[in-house]
Each structure stands twice: as structure tokens, then as C-alpha cells.
């Protein structure tokens, strides 16, 4: 995983559920590249046309609440999103994202400090963020050691594979 | 320790666990739904060959029962082949119903168990005194590969229910009211225990509805202390091999909240979030295009029974459809034997296959742009039941049935004895 992630922000409100991140009607898809094409479709139809590799999602509380579908985390990762910064996360989405190696950082109050299109730099290990557009620094919660080990190992599948070989 | 902590401690082979700690636990029952073929992909990507414990694995072909698209059929085929080749005997095919109801019907949900299913509403089995929680595909694959999974021990909130709910008010109204008061993110990462005199008045079916909906507050698990009602339910199924854990008297809850139910009225969750709750009376007369009765939240025998009581000898308003989906094969059989299905179909209901059906907007009753549905299910997110510009009101099964009679949102109390 890169030490510092850079990208432009897409800002969403609170309670963005997994039906909005990845609508139920596409759940029979199994290939990440196909899944990625439907990212955020339930919340913003334009997102998938605008997102660039490395971009960052910023959201209010309870991002990823609702259904357990791992498709939601797979879709964001496959669409190029490098990290999600939210005021809090739905718990199953949080596990899914970390397991896949998609960094998720809890950042209290972030939606008041970032607008869509702002350029952000994020240090995942410490939770420090710089809004390059406004010049302000923002502090996110530090990710736990256990979660960081999973992210740093490229996701839990790699770790389990090695451990049980 | 709390009873939920004791269940995790036993599964982790530890004497004591405490909130916040990460523990690796042996899982008693691991369930996979047909939505998540990713589980099998992740299993193989982790070098999996043989499933750690075929006896503790259960596969449900419920969300797409029966398949209505070629890719759904393909995924179900792969699941069947996986079960056959791995010696997984608990393959619940498309004739069985929704996972959570099957678990209850077959006596797999029992006190003291650690149950993990690839479905967010797995909190349902707290109604039996189990620690039960939903996970994603890769987490479940880890259980297939290793038999265990990591958990962070949650803090527990206690919700104490007092009073006596009046006629027309059901467990679904109580839990909608609580979610409306507390919010969709109130219990993220935490467990919720229900206590209080109201529980003695609730059947296993209603307790399941309460625990099922704790997911809509973000809860990781729920809990009701097993009692005579639980023991009798399990005893009738011949299930007696379980261990009941009890919370220590000195356990400190994260929070204790009391809800009085005597003056509660029927409730509604308004589009488009489950915590946007109002008394149903504020929306009486709102026209509806569909009434949806069913799912793991509100499709049990008791739910069909109250709907049949309301619809007996009456006909639904032809300006709306009433889609009925019994939660499981066993529910369907019992409802046939008791005559409820006859009553509902005569009243104008459309019956669909036991399973998830339109609940998640994939088939069997999805709604169009601009249509309004009143549903006994658990979620009203934008697009959940079809078009993102469709509207879903969540209510009790009784309110759903009464509303179908008038093609308008209706208080059920007037139709109940
Ligand atoms: S009935 Fe609805 S809530 Fe229940 S498992 Fe199926 S899709 Fe999920």
C-alpha cells in the first residue's frame, strides 16, 4: 500500500447504504471489473463517469450501512477509489473494505471541511489528511494495529493464504 | 460479563473477554446466501480445498428463489455443485425459504450458539439467546477455510420495554418507534439486549421481528434472555442440546434505555430511511400501489394470520396489488393448513415463492418509478424494491393488510377484534 494517497474528493451525505453504493439488481455480477461499473449508482449516476484512479470518497456518518454485500466494497475499489474517509461506517462494510485492502478511515466532522473536487492527501497509517485546496490539515482516527496489518498485507486473503499454506 | 460476551469467550476458548478486545472465535454455524458467490471465490483465492467443517456449513438459495435471470441460475448451480462436492448436506434449495426463518424452523437457532451468515439481518437469532451476526463474503470464506473468525467484543446497550402495547400495535411498531427515536447509526458496532415485561407478551415470532430490525440501528448482535417461551419453542421441535448463558448481575451496560409501550400507536418508516419514523395516523389516506407482506421481518405464520383476520370476507381495492411471500416452506404449509392462504388469495392477494422476493428489488414484485409500496419488510432505502424513484413505507403486517383493503394507508385497529 502507498504511504501517501492523493486524489480528488467526492463528498456524500450521511447514511449512504450499500443499496446506494451498489444496487441490488446487479448482485449476480461476480467479476470485479463488471462490479466496478455500477459503483455509487444508487446515489449518483454520474460518479462512475467522473471517478479517476486514486480518487477519494468523503462521507457523513454510517457510510455503508445496510446489506452485507461485499460488492459495495469491491465496486469502490474496482472503480479506482483509493480510500474512504467517513464520519462513521456501517460495521459489515467496514470489515469488508479492510478485508479487501481498501483503506477506511473514521474522520469526525470531515464533511464540513471538504467539498467535491477538493484535492486531498491522506497518510493511512496515522490518519493525517491535508486538504490541498484549502491548505487545512484534518486529523482522522488512527486505524488499529490489527486492521493496519491486514491493509498492509494487501488484504486478508493474502494473509490467510500465507498463514495456512 | 454479559451473556453475549460469555458466548464469545467460550467460542474463543477464553475465561474472560471484555468490550473492545479482538478475539478469534470458533463458529458454530456458518451460512452463505445465493447472492454471494464471491464467498466461494475468496475461499479458493485463500488456497481453500476442503471446507473446514461441512456439518457446520449451511447454504441458502433464498434471495433468487427461484432464479429469474440466467446469471442468477448460474450462481445457484455453482452453489449446488459446491455443496455436493464438499459434502455439505445442509443445502437449502429454492423450495425452502429465507435463511433466517429456515434457521428457526429447523431448530438451528439456539441459545449459546455463535451463528454467522452472509446477511446483515443475522441479528435475528438473538431472539433465541444466540450470538449471531452478519458478515461479508470474504469473512465467511475465512470460516470455511479455518473454522474461525475474528470479532471485536461489542459494548451492549439494554433496551427495557414496559407497559402493554394496545390493540393494533405489534413488535414491528415497537421497533420502528425505537429506531425512529434513536437513529440508524445509534448502535453501530454494539449489541442490543431487550428486557422488560413486554417480552413476556411476545411470541418467538415477534421477538424475531424485534431482533431482526436491530440491524437497522447498526447493531452487531442482539439478545433476549432465553426463557420458558424459548424453551417451549425449541422443545416442540425436539431441540434440547443447548447451553443458556446468563449475564452477571454486576455487568455494566453501555447504556440502559426504557421505552413505554402502553400509549404507542401503529408506526411507519417514511421514505427513504428506516429511522424516518412517524405515527401511521399522520399518513392515513396516502394512496399506495402495492402492499408487500412477507420477508424475514414480517412473513411468519403469525403475520399471515393477522393479515387473514383483517382480510377475511373482504376484497382488496383493485387499485393496488397485495404481494404475499411466506418466509419459508414451513410457514407456507402451516398457513395453507390453517386456511390463511385461501383467505388471502380470495381477498385478491398475489402469492409468490417463499424467499426474499421483492424485499431487495431483484424480482417478484418490484415497483416502478413513482409507485408507492407499504411493506412489512425491513428497509426503505432509495431503489431497495426497484426504481430509485419508488417509495417504500415500512409498517407492521397488520397495517400492510389493512392498507391493501383501501389502496391507502390505513390503521389496522378498526379491523381487529
Ligand atoms: S427477506 Fe429481505 S431482509 Fe430478509 S434476508 Fe431476504 S432480502 Fe434480506
Coordinates of C-alpha atoms and ligand atoms in Angstrom, one line a residue:
Chain A
X1 CA 0.0 0.0 0.0
X2 CA 1.2 3.5 -0.8
X3 CA 2.3 5.5 2.2
X4 CA 0.5 8.6 1.0
X5 CA -2.6 8.6 -1.1
X6 CA -3.6 11.6 -3.3
X7 CA -6.8 12.2 -5.2
X8 CA -9.8 14.4 -5.6
X9 CA -12.8 14.1 -3.3
X10 CA -16.4 13.1 -3.9
X11 CA -18.5 14.1 -1.0
X12 CA -21.7 12.2 0.1
X13 CA -24.1 12.8 2.9
X14 CA -24.9 10.5 5.9
X15 CA -26.4 7.0 5.9
X16 CA -25.3 6.1 2.4
X17 CA -26.4 2.5 2.5
X18 CA -25.0 -0.4 0.4
X19 CA -28.0 -0.4 -1.9
X20 CA -26.9 3.1 -3.0
X21 CA -23.3 2.1 -3.3
X22 CA -24.2 -1.0 -5.2
X23 CA -27.9 -1.5 -6.2
X24 CA -29.3 -5.0 -5.5
X25 CA -30.2 -5.6 -9.2
X26 CA -26.5 -6.1 -10.1
X27 CA -25.7 -8.6 -7.3
X28 CA -25.5 -11.6 -9.7
X29 CA -22.3 -10.0 -11.2
X30 CA -19.1 -11.7 -10.0
X31 CA -16.2 -10.1 -11.9
X32 CA -14.6 -7.0 -10.1
X33 CA -14.3 -5.1 -13.4
X34 CA -18.1 -5.5 -14.1
X35 CA -19.0 -4.8 -10.5
X36 CA -16.9 -1.6 -10.6
X37 CA -19.1 -0.2 -13.4
X38 CA -22.0 0.2 -11.1
X39 CA -20.2 1.9 -8.2
X40 CA -22.4 4.5 -6.4
X41 CA -25.1 4.2 -9.0
X42 CA -27.9 4.4 -6.4
X43 CA -26.6 7.7 -5.0
X44 CA -25.0 9.4 -8.1
X45 CA -25.4 8.1 -11.7
X46 CA -22.6 10.5 -12.8
X47 CA -20.0 9.2 -10.3
X48 CA -18.7 6.3 -12.5
X49 CA -18.1 8.7 -15.5
X50 CA -16.1 11.1 -13.3
X51 CA -14.1 9.0 -11.0
X52 CA -10.3 8.7 -11.7
X53 CA -7.9 6.1 -10.2
X54 CA -6.8 7.3 -6.8
X55 CA -9.9 9.4 -6.0
X56 CA -11.3 9.6 -2.5
X57 CA -14.8 9.2 -1.1
X58 CA -15.7 11.5 1.8
X59 CA -19.0 10.8 3.6
X60 CA -21.1 11.6 6.7
X61 CA -22.0 9.1 9.4
X62 CA -22.9 5.4 8.8
X63 CA -21.4 5.1 5.4
X64 CA -22.0 1.5 4.1
X65 CA -24.9 0.7 6.4
X66 CA -27.5 -1.9 5.3
X67 CA -26.9 -5.1 3.5
X68 CA -23.8 -7.2 3.9
X69 CA -22.9 -7.2 0.2
X70 CA -19.2 -7.2 -0.4
X71 CA -20.0 -6.0 -3.9
X72 CA -20.2 -2.5 -2.3
X73 CA -16.5 -2.5 -1.3
X74 CA -15.4 -4.4 -4.4
X75 CA -17.2 -1.8 -6.6
X76 CA -15.5 1.2 -4.9
X77 CA -12.1 -0.5 -5.2
X78 CA -12.6 -1.5 -8.8
X79 CA -13.8 2.0 -9.7
X80 CA -10.4 3.4 -8.6
X81 CA -11.2 4.7 -5.2
X82 CA -8.1 4.7 -3.0
X83 CA -9.5 5.4 0.4
X84 CA -12.9 6.3 2.1
X85 CA -13.0 9.0 4.8
X86 CA -16.3 8.9 6.7
X87 CA -17.6 10.2 10.0
X88 CA -18.5 6.6 10.8
X89 CA -19.0 3.3 8.9
X90 CA -21.6 0.5 8.8
X91 CA -19.9 -2.4 10.6
X92 CA -20.1 -5.0 7.9
X93 CA -19.0 -2.6 5.2
X94 CA -16.0 -1.7 7.4
X95 CA -15.0 -5.3 7.7
X96 CA -15.4 -5.9 4.0
X97 CA -13.4 -2.9 3.0
X98 CA -10.5 -3.7 5.3
X99 CA -10.5 -7.4 4.3
X100 CA -10.2 -6.3 0.6
X101 CA -7.4 -4.0 1.4
X102 CA -9.4 -0.8 0.8
X103 CA -8.4 1.7 3.5
X104 CA -11.3 3.2 5.5
X105 CA -10.6 6.0 8.0
X106 CA -13.1 7.4 10.5
X107 CA -12.8 11.2 10.4
X108 CA -15.1 13.1 12.7
X109 CA -16.6 16.2 11.1
X110 CA -14.9 15.7 7.7
X111 CA -18.0 16.6 5.6
X112 CA -17.8 20.2 6.9
X113 CA -14.2 20.5 5.8
X114 CA -14.2 19.1 2.3
X115 CA -16.2 19.7 -0.9
X116 CA -16.5 17.6 -4.0
X117 CA -13.5 18.4 -6.3
X118 CA -11.0 19.3 -3.5
X119 CA -7.6 17.6 -3.7
X120 CA -6.7 15.6 -0.7
X121 CA -3.6 13.8 0.6
X122 CA -4.0 11.0 3.1
X123 CA -1.5 9.2 5.3
X124 CA -3.4 5.9 6.1
X125 CA -1.2 4.7 8.9
X126 CA -1.5 7.9 11.0
X127 CA -4.9 9.2 9.8
X128 CA -3.5 12.6 8.9
X129 CA -5.2 14.4 5.9
X130 CA -4.3 17.6 4.1
X131 CA -6.9 19.4 2.1
X132 CA -4.6 20.7 -0.6
X133 CA -7.3 23.0 -2.0
X134 CA -7.9 24.8 1.3
X135 CA -4.5 24.2 2.8
X136 CA -6.1 22.9 6.0
X137 CA -4.9 19.8 8.0
X138 CA -7.6 17.3 9.2
X139 CA -7.0 14.5 11.8
X140 CA -8.7 11.2 11.3
X141 CA -8.8 8.4 13.9
X142 CA -5.8 6.2 13.8
X143 CA -6.5 2.8 12.3
X144 CA -6.0 -0.1 14.8
X145 CA -2.9 -2.1 14.5
X146 CA -4.9 -5.2 13.6
X147 CA -6.7 -3.5 10.7
X148 CA -3.4 -1.9 9.5
X149 CA -1.7 -5.3 9.3
X150 CA -4.5 -6.5 7.1
X151 CA -4.3 -3.4 4.8
X152 CA -0.5 -3.5 4.7
X153 CA -0.6 -7.2 3.8
X154 CA -2.7 -6.4 0.7
X155 CA -5.9 -7.7 2.2
X156 CA -6.9 -10.6 4.4
X157 CA -7.0 -13.2 1.7
X158 CA -3.2 -12.9 1.2
X159 CA -2.6 -13.1 5.0
X160 CA -4.8 -16.2 5.5
X161 CA -3.3 -17.9 2.4
X162 CA 0.2 -17.4 3.7
X163 CA -0.7 -18.4 7.3
X164 CA -2.4 -21.7 6.2
X165 CA 0.0 -22.8 3.5
Chain B
X1 CA -19.7 -10.5 31.8
X2 CA -22.7 -10.2 29.6
X3 CA -24.3 -13.4 28.2
X4 CA -23.2 -12.3 24.7
X5 CA -19.6 -11.9 26.0
X6 CA -19.8 -15.4 27.6
X7 CA -20.8 -16.9 24.2
X8 CA -17.7 -15.2 22.6
X9 CA -15.5 -16.3 25.4
X10 CA -16.5 -19.9 25.1
X11 CA -16.1 -19.8 21.3
X12 CA -12.6 -18.2 21.8
X13 CA -11.7 -20.8 24.4
X14 CA -11.0 -18.0 27.0
X15 CA -12.2 -17.5 30.5
X16 CA -12.9 -13.8 30.2
X17 CA -13.3 -11.3 27.3
X18 CA -14.0 -7.6 27.5
X19 CA -15.5 -5.0 25.2
X20 CA -13.1 -3.7 22.6
X21 CA -10.9 -6.8 22.7
X22 CA -10.4 -8.7 19.4
X23 CA -10.9 -12.4 19.8
X24 CA -10.7 -15.3 17.3
X25 CA -13.8 -17.5 17.7
X26 CA -14.8 -20.9 16.5
X27 CA -18.1 -20.6 14.7
X28 CA -21.0 -23.0 15.4
X29 CA -22.9 -22.4 12.2
X30 CA -21.8 -20.5 9.1
X31 CA -24.4 -19.7 6.4
X32 CA -24.0 -18.5 2.9
X33 CA -26.7 -16.9 0.6
X34 CA -27.0 -17.3 -3.1
X35 CA -26.2 -13.6 -3.6
X36 CA -22.6 -14.2 -2.6
X37 CA -20.8 -16.5 -4.9
X38 CA -17.8 -14.3 -4.0
X39 CA -17.6 -16.4 -0.9
X40 CA -16.5 -19.4 -2.9
X41 CA -14.1 -17.3 -5.0
X42 CA -12.5 -15.9 -1.8
X43 CA -12.3 -19.5 -0.4
X44 CA -10.3 -20.7 -3.4
X45 CA -8.2 -17.5 -3.5
X46 CA -7.1 -18.2 0.1
X47 CA -5.9 -21.7 -1.0
X48 CA -9.0 -23.5 0.2
X49 CA -9.6 -27.0 -1.0
X50 CA -11.8 -28.7 1.6
X51 CA -14.3 -26.8 3.8
X52 CA -13.2 -26.9 7.4
X53 CA -16.5 -28.2 8.7
X54 CA -19.2 -29.3 6.2
X55 CA -21.5 -30.1 9.1
X56 CA -21.4 -26.5 10.4
X57 CA -21.9 -25.0 6.9
X58 CA -25.3 -24.2 5.5
X59 CA -26.1 -22.8 2.1
X60 CA -29.3 -20.9 1.3
X61 CA -30.7 -20.4 -2.2
X62 CA -33.2 -17.8 -1.0
X63 CA -32.6 -14.3 -2.5
X64 CA -33.1 -15.5 -6.0
X65 CA -35.6 -18.3 -5.3
X66 CA -36.4 -19.3 -8.0
X67 CA -33.9 -17.8 -10.4
X68 CA -35.3 -15.2 -12.8
X69 CA -32.2 -14.4 -14.8
X70 CA -29.5 -16.6 -16.4
X71 CA -26.7 -15.3 -14.2
X72 CA -28.7 -16.0 -11.1
X73 CA -29.4 -19.6 -12.3
X74 CA -25.6 -19.9 -13.0
X75 CA -24.7 -18.8 -9.5
X76 CA -27.2 -21.2 -7.9
X77 CA -25.8 -24.0 -10.0
X78 CA -22.3 -23.3 -8.7
X79 CA -23.5 -23.4 -5.1
X80 CA -25.3 -26.7 -5.6
X81 CA -22.1 -28.2 -7.1
X82 CA -20.0 -26.8 -4.3
X83 CA -22.3 -28.4 -1.7
X84 CA -22.3 -31.8 -3.4
X85 CA -18.5 -31.8 -3.9
X86 CA -17.8 -30.6 -0.4
X87 CA -20.2 -32.9 1.4
X88 CA -22.3 -30.0 2.7
X89 CA -25.7 -31.7 3.5
X90 CA -27.4 -28.5 4.6
X91 CA -28.2 -27.2 1.1
X92 CA -31.4 -25.2 1.5
X93 CA -32.6 -25.1 -2.1
X94 CA -35.1 -22.7 -3.7
X95 CA -38.1 -24.6 -2.2
X96 CA -37.1 -23.8 1.5
X97 CA -37.5 -20.0 2.1
X98 CA -35.5 -17.2 3.7
X99 CA -32.3 -18.1 5.6
X100 CA -33.3 -16.7 9.0
X101 CA -36.7 -18.4 9.0
X102 CA -35.2 -21.7 8.0
X103 CA -32.7 -21.4 10.9
X104 CA -35.7 -21.0 13.3
X105 CA -37.9 -23.6 11.6
X106 CA -35.3 -26.3 11.7
X107 CA -34.1 -25.6 15.3
X108 CA -30.6 -24.4 14.2
X109 CA -31.1 -21.1 16.1
X110 CA -30.5 -21.9 19.7
X111 CA -29.1 -20.4 22.9
X112 CA -25.4 -20.1 23.3
X113 CA -24.5 -20.6 19.7
X114 CA -22.2 -18.4 17.6
X115 CA -24.0 -18.0 14.3
X116 CA -22.5 -16.1 11.3
X117 CA -24.3 -15.7 8.0
X118 CA -23.6 -13.5 4.9
X119 CA -26.7 -11.5 5.6
X120 CA -27.0 -8.3 7.6
X121 CA -30.2 -9.4 9.3
X122 CA -28.5 -12.3 11.1
X123 CA -29.0 -10.4 14.3
X124 CA -32.5 -12.1 14.2
X125 CA -31.2 -15.2 16.1
X126 CA -30.5 -13.1 19.3
X127 CA -34.2 -13.8 19.8
X128 CA -33.1 -17.3 20.8
X129 CA -30.2 -16.3 23.0
X130 CA -27.5 -16.8 20.3
X131 CA -24.7 -14.5 19.4
X132 CA -25.5 -14.0 15.7
X133 CA -24.1 -11.6 13.3
X134 CA -23.8 -10.8 9.6
X135 CA -20.6 -10.7 7.6
X136 CA -19.4 -10.2 4.0
X137 CA -18.4 -12.9 1.6
X138 CA -14.6 -13.0 2.4
X139 CA -15.2 -13.2 6.2
X140 CA -17.5 -16.2 5.6
X141 CA -14.8 -17.7 3.3
X142 CA -12.3 -17.4 6.2
X143 CA -14.7 -19.5 8.3
X144 CA -15.0 -22.1 5.5
X145 CA -11.2 -22.2 5.3
X146 CA -10.3 -22.1 9.1
X147 CA -13.4 -22.7 11.1
X148 CA -12.9 -19.4 13.0
X149 CA -13.2 -15.7 12.6
X150 CA -12.1 -12.6 14.5
X151 CA -14.6 -10.5 16.3
X152 CA -14.3 -7.3 18.3
X153 CA -16.2 -7.8 21.6
X154 CA -19.1 -5.3 21.5
X155 CA -20.4 -3.0 24.2
X156 CA -24.0 -3.8 25.0
X157 CA -27.0 -1.4 25.2
X158 CA -30.0 -2.6 27.2
X159 CA -33.5 -1.6 25.9
X160 CA -36.1 -2.1 28.6
X161 CA -39.7 -2.4 27.3
X162 CA -42.5 -1.6 29.8
X163 CA -46.3 -1.4 29.7
X164 CA -48.7 -3.3 27.4
X165 CA -49.0 -2.5 23.7
X166 CA -52.6 -1.6 22.7
X167 CA -54.6 -3.4 20.0
X168 CA -53.2 -2.8 16.6
X169 CA -49.6 -2.3 17.9
X170 CA -47.1 -5.1 17.2
X171 CA -43.4 -5.8 17.7
X172 CA -42.8 -4.2 14.4
X173 CA -44.4 -0.9 15.6
X174 CA -42.3 -1.1 18.8
X175 CA -39.0 -1.5 17.0
X176 CA -39.8 1.1 14.3
X177 CA -40.6 3.6 17.1
X178 CA -37.3 2.8 18.9
X179 CA -35.3 3.2 15.6
X180 CA -37.0 6.5 14.9
X181 CA -36.1 7.7 18.4
X182 CA -32.5 6.5 18.4
X183 CA -31.4 6.8 14.7
X184 CA -30.0 4.5 12.1
X185 CA -26.4 4.7 13.5
X186 CA -27.2 4.5 17.2
X187 CA -25.8 1.1 17.8
X188 CA -23.1 0.7 15.2
X189 CA -20.5 -1.9 16.5
X190 CA -22.7 -2.6 19.6
X191 CA -25.0 -5.3 20.8
X192 CA -28.6 -4.6 21.9
X193 CA -30.4 -6.6 24.6
X194 CA -34.2 -6.4 25.1
X195 CA -35.6 -6.8 28.6
X196 CA -38.8 -6.0 30.4
X197 CA -42.3 -7.2 31.0
X198 CA -43.4 -6.7 27.3
X199 CA -41.2 -9.6 26.3
X200 CA -43.4 -12.0 28.2
X201 CA -46.3 -10.9 26.0
X202 CA -44.3 -11.5 22.8
X203 CA -44.2 -14.8 20.9
X204 CA -40.9 -16.1 19.4
X205 CA -42.2 -14.8 16.0
X206 CA -42.4 -11.2 17.4
X207 CA -39.2 -11.5 19.3
X208 CA -37.5 -12.4 15.9
X209 CA -39.0 -9.2 14.3
X210 CA -37.6 -7.1 17.2
X211 CA -34.1 -8.6 16.9
X212 CA -34.1 -8.7 13.1
X213 CA -34.6 -4.9 12.9
X214 CA -31.7 -4.0 15.4
X215 CA -29.6 -4.2 12.2
X216 CA -31.3 -1.0 11.1
X217 CA -29.7 0.7 14.1
X218 CA -26.3 -0.6 13.0
X219 CA -26.2 -3.3 15.8
X220 CA -23.7 -6.1 15.5
X221 CA -25.8 -8.6 17.6
X222 CA -29.0 -8.6 19.6
X223 CA -30.1 -10.6 22.7
X224 CA -33.1 -11.8 24.5
X225 CA -32.5 -14.0 27.6
X226 CA -33.9 -17.4 26.8
X227 CA -37.0 -18.2 29.0
X228 CA -39.9 -20.6 29.1
X229 CA -41.2 -19.2 25.7
X230 CA -37.8 -20.1 24.1
X231 CA -37.6 -23.5 25.8
X232 CA -41.1 -24.4 24.7
X233 CA -40.5 -23.3 21.1
X234 CA -37.3 -25.4 20.9
X235 CA -38.8 -28.3 22.9
X236 CA -41.7 -28.6 20.5
X237 CA -39.0 -29.2 17.8
X238 CA -37.2 -31.8 19.9
X239 CA -34.2 -29.4 20.4
X240 CA -32.7 -29.7 23.8
X241 CA -28.9 -29.7 23.2
X242 CA -28.1 -26.1 24.0
X243 CA -26.4 -24.1 26.7
X244 CA -28.0 -21.0 28.2
X245 CA -25.7 -18.2 29.4
X246 CA -26.7 -15.5 31.8
X247 CA -25.5 -12.0 32.3
X248 CA -23.6 -11.4 35.6
X249 CA -25.6 -9.1 38.0
X250 CA -22.6 -6.7 38.2
X251 CA -22.3 -6.3 34.4
X252 CA -22.3 -2.6 33.4
X253 CA -24.3 -1.8 30.2
X254 CA -23.0 0.8 27.9
X255 CA -26.5 2.4 28.2
X256 CA -29.9 1.5 29.6
X257 CA -33.0 2.9 27.9
X258 CA -36.6 2.4 28.8
X259 CA -39.5 2.5 26.3
X260 CA -43.1 2.6 27.5
X261 CA -45.4 0.8 25.1
X262 CA -48.9 1.4 26.6
X263 CA -49.6 4.5 24.6
X264 CA -47.8 3.6 21.4
X265 CA -49.8 3.8 18.1
X266 CA -49.1 2.0 14.9
X267 CA -45.9 3.3 13.3
X268 CA -44.5 3.9 9.8
X269 CA -41.0 4.4 8.5
X270 CA -41.3 7.0 5.8
X271 CA -39.2 7.0 2.6
X272 CA -36.2 6.9 2.3
X273 CA -34.7 5.8 5.6
X274 CA -35.7 3.4 8.4
X275 CA -35.2 6.0 11.1
X276 CA -37.6 8.4 9.5
X277 CA -40.5 7.3 11.6
X278 CA -43.9 8.8 12.3
X279 CA -47.2 7.5 13.8
X280 CA -49.1 5.9 11.0
X281 CA -52.1 8.2 11.7
X282 CA -50.1 11.1 10.2
X283 CA -50.2 9.4 6.8
X284 CA -53.6 7.8 6.8
X285 CA -55.1 8.1 3.3
X286 CA -51.7 8.2 1.5
X287 CA -52.5 6.2 -1.8
X288 CA -50.5 3.1 -2.4
X289 CA -49.8 0.9 -5.5
X290 CA -48.6 -2.2 -3.7
X291 CA -48.8 -3.8 -0.3
X292 CA -46.0 -6.2 0.4
X293 CA -46.4 -8.8 3.1
X294 CA -43.6 -11.2 3.8
X295 CA -39.8 -11.5 4.4
X296 CA -37.6 -12.5 7.4
X297 CA -39.0 -9.5 9.2
X298 CA -42.8 -9.9 8.7
X299 CA -43.6 -13.1 6.8
X300 CA -44.2 -15.6 9.6
X301 CA -47.3 -17.6 10.4
X302 CA -48.5 -15.1 12.9
X303 CA -48.1 -12.3 10.4
X304 CA -50.1 -14.1 7.7
X305 CA -52.7 -15.0 10.4
X306 CA -53.3 -11.3 11.4
X307 CA -53.5 -10.4 7.7
X308 CA -56.0 -13.2 7.1
X309 CA -58.0 -12.0 10.1
X310 CA -58.2 -8.5 8.6
X311 CA -59.0 -9.6 5.0
X312 CA -61.4 -12.5 5.8
X313 CA -64.6 -12.0 3.8
X314 CA -63.3 -8.8 2.2
X315 CA -61.5 -7.8 -1.0
X316 CA -58.5 -5.6 -1.6
X317 CA -59.0 -2.4 -3.5
X318 CA -58.2 -3.2 -7.2
X319 CA -56.2 0.0 -7.5
X320 CA -53.4 -1.8 -5.6
X321 CA -51.7 -5.2 -5.5
X322 CA -51.1 -7.3 -2.4
X323 CA -48.0 -9.4 -2.9
X324 CA -47.6 -12.1 -0.2
X325 CA -44.4 -14.1 0.3
X326 CA -44.4 -16.5 3.2
X327 CA -41.0 -16.5 4.9
X328 CA -40.4 -20.3 4.4
X329 CA -41.8 -23.5 3.1
X330 CA -42.9 -24.4 6.7
X331 CA -44.7 -21.1 7.1
X332 CA -46.4 -21.7 3.7
X333 CA -47.5 -25.2 4.7
X334 CA -48.8 -24.1 8.1
X335 CA -50.7 -21.2 6.5
X336 CA -52.3 -23.5 4.0
X337 CA -53.4 -25.9 6.7
X338 CA -54.9 -23.1 8.8
X339 CA -56.7 -21.6 5.8
X340 CA -54.9 -18.3 5.7
X341 CA -53.6 -18.7 2.2
X342 CA -57.2 -19.4 1.0
X343 CA -58.4 -16.3 2.7
X344 CA -55.6 -14.1 1.3
X345 CA -55.9 -15.4 -2.2
X346 CA -59.7 -15.0 -2.2
X347 CA -59.2 -11.4 -1.0
X348 CA -57.1 -10.7 -4.0
X349 CA -53.5 -11.5 -2.9
X350 CA -50.7 -12.5 -5.4
X351 CA -48.7 -15.3 -3.8
X352 CA -45.0 -15.7 -4.6
X353 CA -42.4 -18.3 -3.7
X354 CA -41.1 -18.3 -0.1
X355 CA -37.8 -16.5 -0.2
X356 CA -36.7 -12.9 -0.3
X357 CA -38.7 -11.9 -3.3
X358 CA -39.1 -8.2 -3.9
X359 CA -37.6 -7.3 -0.5
X360 CA -34.2 -6.4 -2.1
X361 CA -35.6 -5.4 -5.5
X362 CA -34.4 -8.2 -7.7
X363 CA -37.6 -10.0 -8.6
X364 CA -41.2 -11.0 -7.8
X365 CA -43.0 -7.7 -7.2
X366 CA -40.5 -4.8 -7.8
X367 CA -42.0 -1.4 -8.0
X368 CA -41.9 1.2 -10.9
X369 CA -40.9 4.9 -11.0
X370 CA -43.3 6.9 -8.8
X371 CA -45.0 3.9 -7.3
X372 CA -45.7 3.7 -3.6
X373 CA -45.5 0.5 -1.5
X374 CA -46.3 -0.3 2.1
X375 CA -44.2 -3.2 3.2
X376 CA -43.8 -5.5 6.3
X377 CA -40.1 -5.8 5.3
X378 CA -37.1 -4.1 6.9
X379 CA -35.7 -1.4 4.5
X380 CA -37.0 1.5 2.6
X381 CA -33.7 2.8 1.1
X382 CA -33.9 4.5 -2.4
X383 CA -34.2 1.8 -5.0
X384 CA -34.4 -1.0 -2.4
X385 CA -37.5 -2.5 -4.0
X386 CA -37.0 -1.4 -7.6
X387 CA -36.9 2.1 -9.1
X388 CA -35.0 4.7 -7.1
X389 CA -38.0 7.0 -7.5
X390 CA -40.3 4.4 -6.0
X391 CA -41.4 5.0 -2.4
X392 CA -41.5 2.4 0.5
X393 CA -43.3 2.9 3.7
X394 CA -42.5 0.2 6.4
X395 CA -45.2 -1.0 8.7
X396 CA -46.5 -4.0 10.6
X397 CA -48.1 -6.9 8.7
X398 CA -51.5 -5.8 10.1
X399 CA -51.0 -2.2 8.7
X400 CA -50.0 -3.7 5.4
X401 CA -53.1 -5.8 5.1
X402 CA -55.4 -3.1 6.2
X403 CA -53.9 -0.6 3.7
X404 CA -54.4 -3.1 0.9
X405 CA -58.1 -3.1 1.6
X406 CA -58.4 0.6 0.8
X407 CA -55.4 1.2 -1.6
X408 CA -54.5 3.8 1.0
X409 CA -52.5 3.7 4.2
X410 CA -55.0 2.5 6.9
X411 CA -54.9 2.0 10.7
X412 CA -55.4 -1.7 11.2
X413 CA -57.0 -1.4 14.7
X414 CA -60.6 -1.0 13.3
X415 CA -60.4 -4.4 11.7
X416 CA -59.1 -6.3 14.7
X417 CA -61.2 -7.8 17.5
Ligands
LIG1 S1 -36.1 -11.2 3.3 FE1 -35.2 -9.2 2.8 S2 -34.2 -8.6 4.7 FE2 -34.6 -10.8 4.9 S3 -32.8 -11.9 4.2 FE3 -34.1 -11.6 2.4 S4 -33.5 -9.7 1.4 FE4 -32.6 -9.7 3.5

